Coordinates of C-alpha atoms in Angstrom, one line a residue:
M171 CA 0.4 0.0 0.4
K172 CA 1.5 3.5 -0.8
I173 CA 2.1 5.6 2.0
S174 CA -0.1 8.6 0.9
E175 CA -3.0 5.9 1.0
I176 CA -2.2 4.8 4.9
L177 CA -1.2 8.8 5.6
K178 CA -4.8 9.8 4.7
N179 CA -6.8 11.9 7.1
I180 CA -3.3 12.4 8.3
E181 CA -1.7 16.0 8.3
V182 CA 1.8 15.8 7.3
K183 CA 4.8 18.6 8.2
N184 CA 7.2 17.9 5.6
E185 CA 7.4 16.6 2.1
Y186 CA 8.5 12.6 1.6
V187 CA 8.6 10.2 -0.9
D188 CA 5.5 8.3 -1.4
C189 CA 6.8 4.4 -2.0
D190 CA 4.8 1.6 -1.1
A191 CA 4.8 0.0 2.8
V192 CA 4.1 -4.3 3.0
E193 CA 2.9 -3.6 7.0
V194 CA 3.2 -0.6 9.5
T195 CA 4.0 -1.3 13.0
S196 CA 4.9 0.8 16.4
D197 CA 7.3 -2.4 17.5
S198 CA 10.5 -1.9 16.7
R199 CA 11.3 -5.4 17.0
L200 CA 9.0 -6.4 14.4
V201 CA 10.5 -4.0 11.7
K202 CA 11.7 -5.7 8.1
E203 CA 12.5 -4.8 4.8
G204 CA 9.2 -2.4 3.4
Y205 CA 7.9 -1.5 6.8
L206 CA 6.7 1.7 7.8
F207 CA 7.7 2.5 11.2
V208 CA 5.5 4.1 13.4
C209 CA 7.8 6.3 16.7
I210 CA 5.8 6.5 19.9
K211 CA 7.4 8.0 23.0
G212 CA 6.5 5.4 26.0
A213 CA 6.9 4.9 29.8
M214 CA 10.4 2.7 29.4
F215 CA 11.1 3.3 26.2
D216 CA 10.5 5.8 23.0
G217 CA 10.6 4.6 19.3
H218 CA 12.6 7.9 18.0
S219 CA 15.5 6.5 20.1
V220 CA 15.8 3.6 17.0
A221 CA 14.5 5.8 14.6
K222 CA 18.2 5.9 11.9
E223 CA 18.4 1.9 13.3
M224 CA 15.1 1.0 12.3
L225 CA 15.8 2.7 8.5
E226 CA 18.7 0.8 8.3
F227 CA 17.0 -2.7 8.8
G228 CA 14.7 -1.9 5.9
A229 CA 12.3 0.5 7.0
V230 CA 11.4 2.4 3.9
A231 CA 10.0 5.3 6.4
V232 CA 9.7 6.5 9.8
V233 CA 7.0 8.6 11.0
V234 CA 7.9 10.7 14.2
D235 CA 6.4 13.9 15.9
H236 CA 9.8 16.3 15.9
D237 CA 13.2 16.5 12.8
L238 CA 15.4 13.9 13.4
G239 CA 17.1 14.8 10.4
L240 CA 16.7 11.9 8.9
D241 CA 16.0 11.5 5.0
R242 CA 13.3 9.2 5.1
Q243 CA 11.5 10.9 8.2
I244 CA 7.7 11.8 8.1
I245 CA 6.8 14.2 10.8
V246 CA 3.1 14.4 12.3
D247 CA 1.5 16.5 15.6
N248 CA 1.1 13.1 18.0
T249 CA 2.7 9.5 17.3
R250 CA 0.1 8.2 19.1
D251 CA -3.1 9.6 17.2
A252 CA -1.1 8.6 14.0
Y253 CA -1.4 5.0 14.6
S254 CA -4.5 4.4 14.8
V255 CA -5.7 6.0 12.1
I256 CA -2.6 4.7 9.8
C257 CA -3.5 1.1 11.3
S258 CA -7.3 1.9 10.3
N259 CA -6.0 3.0 6.8
F260 CA -3.9 -0.1 6.4
F261 CA -6.6 -2.3 7.4
G262 CA -9.3 -0.4 5.0
N263 CA -10.7 1.0 7.3
P264 CA -13.3 -1.9 8.7
A265 CA -15.3 0.1 11.4
D266 CA -16.8 2.0 8.5
S267 CA -19.0 -0.5 8.4
L268 CA -19.5 -1.8 11.7
K269 CA -22.2 -0.7 14.5
L270 CA -19.6 0.6 17.4
I271 CA -20.9 0.2 21.0
G272 CA -17.9 1.0 23.8
L273 CA -18.1 0.4 27.4
T274 CA -15.8 2.3 29.9
G275 CA -15.7 2.0 33.7
T276 CA -14.1 0.5 36.9
N277 CA -16.1 -2.8 37.1
G278 CA -18.3 -4.5 35.2
K279 CA -17.2 -4.3 31.5
T280 CA -16.6 -7.6 31.1
T281 CA -20.2 -9.2 31.6
T282 CA -21.9 -6.7 30.4
T283 CA -20.2 -6.7 26.7
F284 CA -20.9 -10.2 27.1
L285 CA -24.5 -10.1 27.8
I286 CA -25.2 -7.7 24.9
K287 CA -23.3 -10.2 22.8
Q288 CA -25.9 -12.6 23.9
I289 CA -28.8 -10.4 23.7
L290 CA -27.6 -8.9 19.8
E291 CA -27.4 -12.5 18.8
N292 CA -30.8 -13.7 20.8
V293 CA -32.0 -11.2 17.6
G294 CA -30.6 -12.6 15.0
K295 CA -27.5 -10.2 14.7
K296 CA -23.3 -11.4 13.9
V297 CA -22.1 -9.9 16.5
G298 CA -17.7 -9.3 17.4
L299 CA -16.2 -8.3 20.7
I300 CA -13.1 -7.2 22.3
G301 CA -12.6 -7.3 25.6
T302 CA -10.4 -8.6 29.0
V303 CA -11.5 -12.3 28.5
Q304 CA -11.3 -12.8 24.8
N305 CA -11.7 -11.6 21.9
M306 CA -14.5 -13.2 19.6
V307 CA -15.3 -12.4 15.8
G308 CA -19.1 -14.5 15.6
E309 CA -18.2 -17.7 17.7
E310 CA -14.6 -18.0 16.3
V311 CA -12.5 -17.2 19.8
F312 CA -8.8 -15.2 19.5
P313 CA -6.5 -15.0 22.6
A314 CA -6.9 -11.4 24.3
H315 CA -3.5 -9.7 25.9
Y316 CA -4.9 -6.8 26.8
T317 CA -8.6 -5.1 27.5
T318 CA -8.5 -2.8 24.7
P319 CA -5.5 -4.4 22.0
D320 CA -2.9 -2.1 20.4
P321 CA -4.4 0.1 17.6
H322 CA -2.8 -2.7 14.8
E323 CA -4.6 -5.5 16.7
L324 CA -7.5 -3.7 17.0
Q325 CA -7.8 -2.6 13.7
S326 CA -6.8 -6.4 12.3
L327 CA -10.2 -7.8 14.8
F328 CA -11.9 -5.4 13.3
R329 CA -11.1 -6.5 9.3
K330 CA -11.6 -9.7 10.4
M331 CA -15.0 -8.7 11.6
A332 CA -15.6 -6.8 8.3
D333 CA -14.9 -9.7 6.3
A334 CA -17.0 -12.0 8.4
H335 CA -20.2 -9.3 8.0
C336 CA -20.5 -9.0 11.4
E337 CA -22.9 -6.1 11.9
Y338 CA -21.8 -5.2 15.7
C339 CA -18.8 -4.9 17.8
V340 CA -18.9 -4.7 21.5
M341 CA -15.6 -3.9 23.0
E342 CA -14.4 -2.7 26.5
V343 CA -12.1 0.6 26.2
S344 CA -9.8 0.9 29.1
S345 CA -9.0 4.2 30.2
Q346 CA -4.9 3.5 29.4
A347 CA -6.0 2.7 25.9
L348 CA -8.0 6.0 26.2
A349 CA -5.3 7.8 27.0
Q350 CA -2.7 6.2 24.8
G351 CA -4.5 6.7 22.0
R352 CA -5.3 3.1 20.9
V353 CA -9.0 4.4 19.8
S354 CA -8.1 7.2 18.4
G355 CA -10.1 8.2 15.3
I356 CA -12.9 5.9 16.3
H357 CA -16.6 6.8 16.4
F358 CA -19.0 4.4 18.5
L359 CA -22.5 4.5 17.8
V360 CA -23.6 3.1 21.5
A361 CA -20.7 4.4 24.1
A362 CA -22.0 3.3 28.0
F363 CA -20.8 3.8 31.6
T364 CA -20.7 1.8 34.2
N365 CA -18.8 3.3 37.4
L366 CA -16.1 4.9 38.7
T367 CA -13.7 4.3 41.6
Q368 CA -10.0 4.1 42.2
D369 CA -7.9 1.9 39.9
H370 CA -4.9 2.2 37.5
L371 CA -4.1 5.3 39.6
D372 CA -0.4 3.6 39.2
Y373 CA -0.7 4.5 35.8
H374 CA -2.7 8.3 35.9
K375 CA -1.4 9.1 38.4
T376 CA -4.1 11.2 39.6
W377 CA -8.3 10.9 40.1
E378 CA -8.6 13.9 37.8
N379 CA -6.6 11.9 34.8
Y380 CA -8.2 8.7 35.2
F381 CA -11.6 10.8 34.9
A382 CA -10.9 12.6 31.6
A383 CA -9.2 9.5 30.0
K384 CA -12.9 7.8 30.7
R385 CA -14.7 10.8 29.4
M386 CA -12.7 10.7 26.0
L387 CA -14.8 7.7 25.0
F388 CA -18.1 9.8 25.5
E389 CA -16.7 12.8 22.7
N390 CA -16.9 10.1 20.6
C391 CA -20.4 9.0 20.0
D392 CA -23.9 9.2 18.7
V393 CA -25.3 8.2 22.0
A394 CA -24.0 8.2 25.9
L395 CA -25.6 5.9 28.5
T396 CA -24.4 6.2 31.5
N397 CA -24.8 4.8 35.3
V398 CA -26.5 8.1 37.2
D399 CA -26.6 5.9 40.3
D400 CA -22.6 6.5 40.3
E401 CA -22.0 9.9 41.8
N402 CA -19.7 10.5 38.8
G403 CA -22.3 9.4 36.0
L404 CA -23.9 12.5 34.8
K405 CA -20.2 14.5 35.2
I406 CA -19.1 12.2 32.8
V407 CA -21.6 13.3 30.1
D408 CA -21.5 16.7 31.9
G409 CA -21.7 19.1 28.4
L410 CA -21.2 16.7 25.4
P411 CA -23.2 17.4 22.2
C412 CA -24.0 14.0 21.7
E413 CA -27.6 12.7 23.2
V414 CA -27.4 11.3 26.5
K415 CA -29.4 8.3 27.5
T416 CA -29.7 7.0 31.7
Y417 CA -30.3 3.9 33.8
G418 CA -29.9 3.3 37.2
V419 CA -31.8 1.5 40.2
K420 CA -31.7 4.2 43.0
N421 CA -33.2 7.1 40.5
I422 CA -36.6 6.9 39.0
N423 CA -36.2 9.3 36.6
S424 CA -33.7 7.5 34.7
D425 CA -34.5 6.5 30.9
F426 CA -34.3 2.7 32.0
T427 CA -35.1 1.6 35.9
A428 CA -34.9 -1.7 37.4
R429 CA -37.8 -1.4 40.3
N430 CA -38.9 -4.7 42.3
V431 CA -35.2 -5.8 42.8
T432 CA -35.0 -9.2 44.7
F433 CA -31.7 -11.6 45.3
S434 CA -31.2 -15.6 45.4
P435 CA -28.2 -17.8 45.0
K436 CA -29.7 -18.2 41.2
G437 CA -29.7 -15.0 40.3
V438 CA -31.6 -11.3 40.3
R439 CA -35.1 -10.6 39.4
Y440 CA -36.4 -7.2 38.6
E441 CA -38.9 -4.8 37.0
L442 CA -37.5 -2.9 33.2
V443 CA -39.4 0.3 33.7
C444 CA -39.0 2.4 30.1
D445 CA -41.8 3.0 27.8
R446 CA -42.6 -0.1 28.7
I447 CA -42.5 -2.8 32.1
G448 CA -41.1 -6.4 31.6
T449 CA -39.6 -8.6 34.3
V450 CA -36.0 -9.7 34.2
R451 CA -35.0 -12.6 35.5
C452 CA -31.0 -12.4 35.0
P453 CA -29.0 -16.2 36.3
I454 CA -25.8 -14.2 37.5
P455 CA -26.4 -13.9 41.0
G456 CA -25.0 -11.0 42.8
R457 CA -26.3 -6.9 42.8
F458 CA -23.8 -5.4 40.4
S459 CA -25.6 -8.1 38.5
V460 CA -28.7 -5.9 38.4
Y461 CA -26.6 -2.9 37.0
N462 CA -24.7 -5.2 34.6
S463 CA -27.8 -6.7 32.9
L464 CA -29.8 -3.3 33.0
C465 CA -27.2 -1.3 31.1
A466 CA -26.8 -4.4 28.8
A467 CA -30.2 -4.2 28.1
S468 CA -30.3 -0.3 27.9
V469 CA -27.9 -0.4 25.5
A470 CA -30.4 -2.9 23.0
L471 CA -33.2 -0.7 24.4
T472 CA -31.1 2.4 22.9
L473 CA -30.4 0.5 20.0
G474 CA -34.3 -0.3 19.1
F475 CA -34.6 -3.6 19.8
E476 CA -37.8 -5.1 21.4
L477 CA -37.9 -5.1 24.9
E478 CA -39.6 -8.7 24.9
D479 CA -36.6 -10.0 22.5
V480 CA -33.9 -8.2 25.0
I481 CA -35.2 -9.5 28.3
N482 CA -35.3 -12.9 26.8
A483 CA -32.4 -12.8 26.2
I484 CA -30.9 -11.8 29.2
N485 CA -32.8 -14.4 30.9
R486 CA -31.5 -17.2 29.3
S487 CA -27.6 -15.6 29.6
T488 CA -24.8 -18.0 30.7
G489 CA -22.3 -16.3 32.8
V490 CA -18.6 -15.4 32.2
K491 CA -15.7 -16.9 33.0
G492 CA -14.1 -15.6 36.0
R493 CA -17.1 -13.2 37.1
I494 CA -18.8 -14.7 40.1
E495 CA -17.9 -17.9 39.0
V496 CA -19.3 -21.4 40.7
V497 CA -16.6 -24.0 41.2
P498 CA -18.1 -27.8 40.5
T499 CA -17.3 -28.8 43.9
D500 CA -20.1 -31.7 44.9
T501 CA -19.1 -30.3 48.7
D502 CA -21.6 -28.6 51.8
Y503 CA -19.2 -25.4 51.0
T504 CA -19.5 -23.3 48.0
V505 CA -16.0 -22.0 46.1
I506 CA -16.8 -19.1 43.2
I507 CA -13.9 -17.2 41.3
D508 CA -14.3 -13.5 40.7
Y509 CA -11.8 -10.9 39.3
A510 CA -12.8 -8.0 41.9
H511 CA -9.4 -6.9 42.1
S512 CA -10.2 -3.2 43.0
P513 CA -11.2 -1.8 46.9
D514 CA -14.9 -1.0 44.7
G515 CA -14.9 -4.4 42.6
L516 CA -14.0 -6.7 46.1
E517 CA -17.0 -4.8 47.5
N518 CA -19.4 -5.0 45.6
I519 CA -18.7 -8.9 45.4
I520 CA -18.4 -9.6 49.3
S521 CA -21.7 -7.2 49.7
S522 CA -23.7 -9.2 46.9
L523 CA -22.6 -13.0 48.0
K524 CA -23.6 -11.7 51.9
E525 CA -26.9 -11.0 50.6
I526 CA -27.2 -14.7 49.3
A527 CA -24.8 -16.9 52.0
E528 CA -26.4 -19.2 54.1
G529 CA -23.2 -19.9 56.2
R530 CA -19.7 -17.7 56.4
V531 CA -18.0 -15.3 53.6
V532 CA -14.4 -16.7 53.3
T533 CA -13.0 -14.0 51.1
L534 CA -8.7 -14.9 49.9
F535 CA -7.8 -12.3 48.3
G536 CA -4.1 -10.5 47.3
C537 CA -3.6 -7.2 45.7
G538 CA -1.0 -7.4 42.4
G539 CA 2.8 -6.2 43.0
D540 CA 4.3 -3.3 41.1
R541 CA 0.6 -1.5 41.1
D542 CA -0.7 1.2 42.9
R543 CA 0.1 0.5 46.6
T544 CA -2.8 2.9 48.0
K545 CA -5.6 0.1 47.2
R546 CA -4.1 -1.9 49.6
P547 CA -4.8 -1.4 52.6
K548 CA -7.8 -0.2 51.3
M549 CA -9.0 -3.9 50.1
G550 CA -7.6 -5.1 53.5
K551 CA -9.8 -3.4 55.5
I552 CA -13.2 -4.1 53.3
A553 CA -12.2 -7.4 53.0
A554 CA -12.0 -7.8 56.7
E555 CA -15.0 -5.3 57.3
L556 CA -17.2 -7.2 54.7
S557 CA -16.5 -11.1 55.2
D558 CA -16.6 -13.3 58.1
F559 CA -13.1 -14.8 57.8
C560 CA -10.0 -13.6 55.5
V561 CA -7.1 -15.5 53.9
V562 CA -4.9 -13.2 52.5
T563 CA -2.6 -14.2 49.9
S564 CA -0.2 -13.7 46.6
D565 CA -2.2 -12.5 43.9
N566 CA 0.4 -11.1 40.7
P567 CA 3.6 -10.1 42.9
R568 CA 5.6 -9.6 40.1
S569 CA 9.1 -7.9 40.8
E570 CA 7.9 -7.3 43.7
D571 CA 8.5 -9.0 47.6
P572 CA 4.6 -11.2 47.9
E573 CA 5.0 -10.9 51.7
K574 CA 5.4 -7.0 51.7
I575 CA 2.6 -6.4 49.3
I576 CA 0.7 -8.7 52.7
D577 CA 1.8 -6.3 54.9
D578 CA 0.6 -3.4 53.3
I579 CA -2.9 -5.0 52.8
L580 CA -2.6 -6.2 56.6
E581 CA -2.4 -2.5 57.7
G582 CA -6.0 -1.9 56.7
M583 CA -6.8 -5.0 58.8
K584 CA -5.3 -4.7 62.0
D585 CA -8.3 -2.4 63.5
T586 CA -10.9 -4.8 62.5
K587 CA -12.1 -7.7 64.3
T588 CA -12.6 -10.4 61.4
P589 CA -10.1 -13.5 62.5
Y590 CA -7.6 -13.8 59.4
E591 CA -5.0 -16.4 58.0
V592 CA -1.9 -15.3 55.7
V593 CA -0.6 -17.9 53.7
V594 CA 1.8 -16.0 51.0
N595 CA 1.6 -19.1 48.1
R596 CA -1.4 -18.9 46.5
R597 CA -2.6 -22.8 45.8
D598 CA -1.6 -23.5 49.3
A599 CA -3.9 -20.8 50.5
I600 CA -6.8 -22.3 48.4
K601 CA -6.2 -25.4 50.1
W602 CA -6.0 -24.3 53.9
A603 CA -9.6 -22.5 52.7
M604 CA -11.2 -25.5 51.5
E605 CA -9.9 -27.9 54.4
N606 CA -11.0 -25.3 56.6
A607 CA -14.4 -24.8 55.2
Q608 CA -17.3 -25.3 57.4
P609 CA -20.9 -26.0 56.2
H610 CA -22.7 -23.9 54.3
D611 CA -19.8 -21.9 53.7
I612 CA -19.3 -19.3 50.7
I613 CA -15.2 -19.1 49.4
L614 CA -14.7 -16.6 47.3
L615 CA -11.2 -16.7 45.4
A616 CA -10.7 -12.4 44.6
G617 CA -8.7 -11.2 42.0
K618 CA -7.5 -14.0 39.6
G619 CA -11.1 -14.1 37.8
H620 CA -10.3 -15.3 34.1
E621 CA -6.4 -15.8 34.3
T622 CA -4.8 -19.2 33.8
Y623 CA -1.6 -17.6 35.0
Q624 CA 0.6 -15.9 37.7
I625 CA 3.1 -13.9 37.7
L626 CA 5.6 -14.3 40.0
P627 CA 9.2 -12.3 41.0
T628 CA 10.6 -15.3 39.1
G629 CA 8.7 -15.2 36.5
T630 CA 4.9 -16.3 34.9
I631 CA 4.1 -19.6 36.0
H632 CA 0.4 -21.7 34.9
F633 CA -2.1 -21.3 37.6
D634 CA -5.6 -22.0 36.8
E635 CA -7.8 -21.5 39.8
R636 CA -10.5 -24.0 38.1
E637 CA -7.8 -26.6 38.5
A638 CA -6.5 -25.7 41.7
V639 CA -9.2 -26.3 43.2
A640 CA -9.9 -29.6 41.4
E641 CA -6.7 -30.9 42.1
I642 CA -7.3 -30.0 46.1
L643 CA -10.1 -31.3 46.0
N644 CA -8.7 -34.7 45.4
E645 CA -5.7 -34.7 47.3
I646 CA -8.2 -33.8 50.3
K647 CA -10.7 -37.2 49.0

């Protein structure tokens, strides 16, 4: 493809020689003969530092954001934003043929995107999905490396969806992706907001930066759908030129409202009130399932689908791996896996389980290393105050000492009376919890969710909590 075609709709500040490029990339490790290399400055590495080297490796040109004095340089204002457009052009702008639905927020994105996909498929639509657990083109599954992929992978997925005749794509849009321009130039038919609590401050540094990154999604959509029960729900759409619709449980003046909510171990039930009323029986337990299913239903109704079809799809929906996932044990206690890894996420899942528990709620959790340390005592305090018993262990310690991470967690638990046990090794911790379980206990394994690995100071190992539970059951028996 000609460079001039790849650079369409990008303001270039200098003259350049137009020629063919066989591929585009911002990863210096991938550059080969005929590639167009885009120099991006990251937190740890600046692509501009190897621009000359990339030309020597055979790149036909390098895209830069300032003059490097190179013969085959192409200067633009912002290489991050340009890269997103470059990738879109390279793959033939596949998103133009898709109706895009984007979800952002701290919690609930994954389950809600799966629910939206199931609703749309229930009415005969072919749907792509991009998110934390996996990427999908119809029923075909592709691995997910990030919640929102980098522009090259993202546009490649859009291309697959367009070629497979998908009509819709529903995707999680992370704050990091928004801040890094991974979705620059992409327009969403509907953008939905779930909630906003402390997370990713290790990256964004301040709450204001985190909020501003999330808001970017709603600056590029036709309809913004927001949760008005969240204190940031109206703030995040304030002053936007797009149409705004609302959903909520507490605010009865919302466009879409859940009333007369009831909970059981088998799920949640409520009346969905919009211009009509229908009864939702979502088979995923927990208070947050009301918000997730209500958000999904509100998106589908905003798109113009019939209330009856939407409710029928939700009532037949299946759960999502790692989201309040019940692990088969054939015991008198229950083991549940959930991805909750933020203070708010942990509070939501434990509170929801307390509403349906017949015995104790035993929370097994840790905190990630090389991430926001201020979350650790907060999560410890929340777990201790809401649980009947806690098992404090490792999550993904990464390069940090697991015991020091646990010490940070215990700081938040020291003024509580809830009993706890510290077991540093996560598998050993799960075994301890299962061996000490009482009848009707709910053992919550929080933090890992869909992940099938654990990142330790010594490297990454395979670790699937479902497999661990099954192995431990055999050992106990």
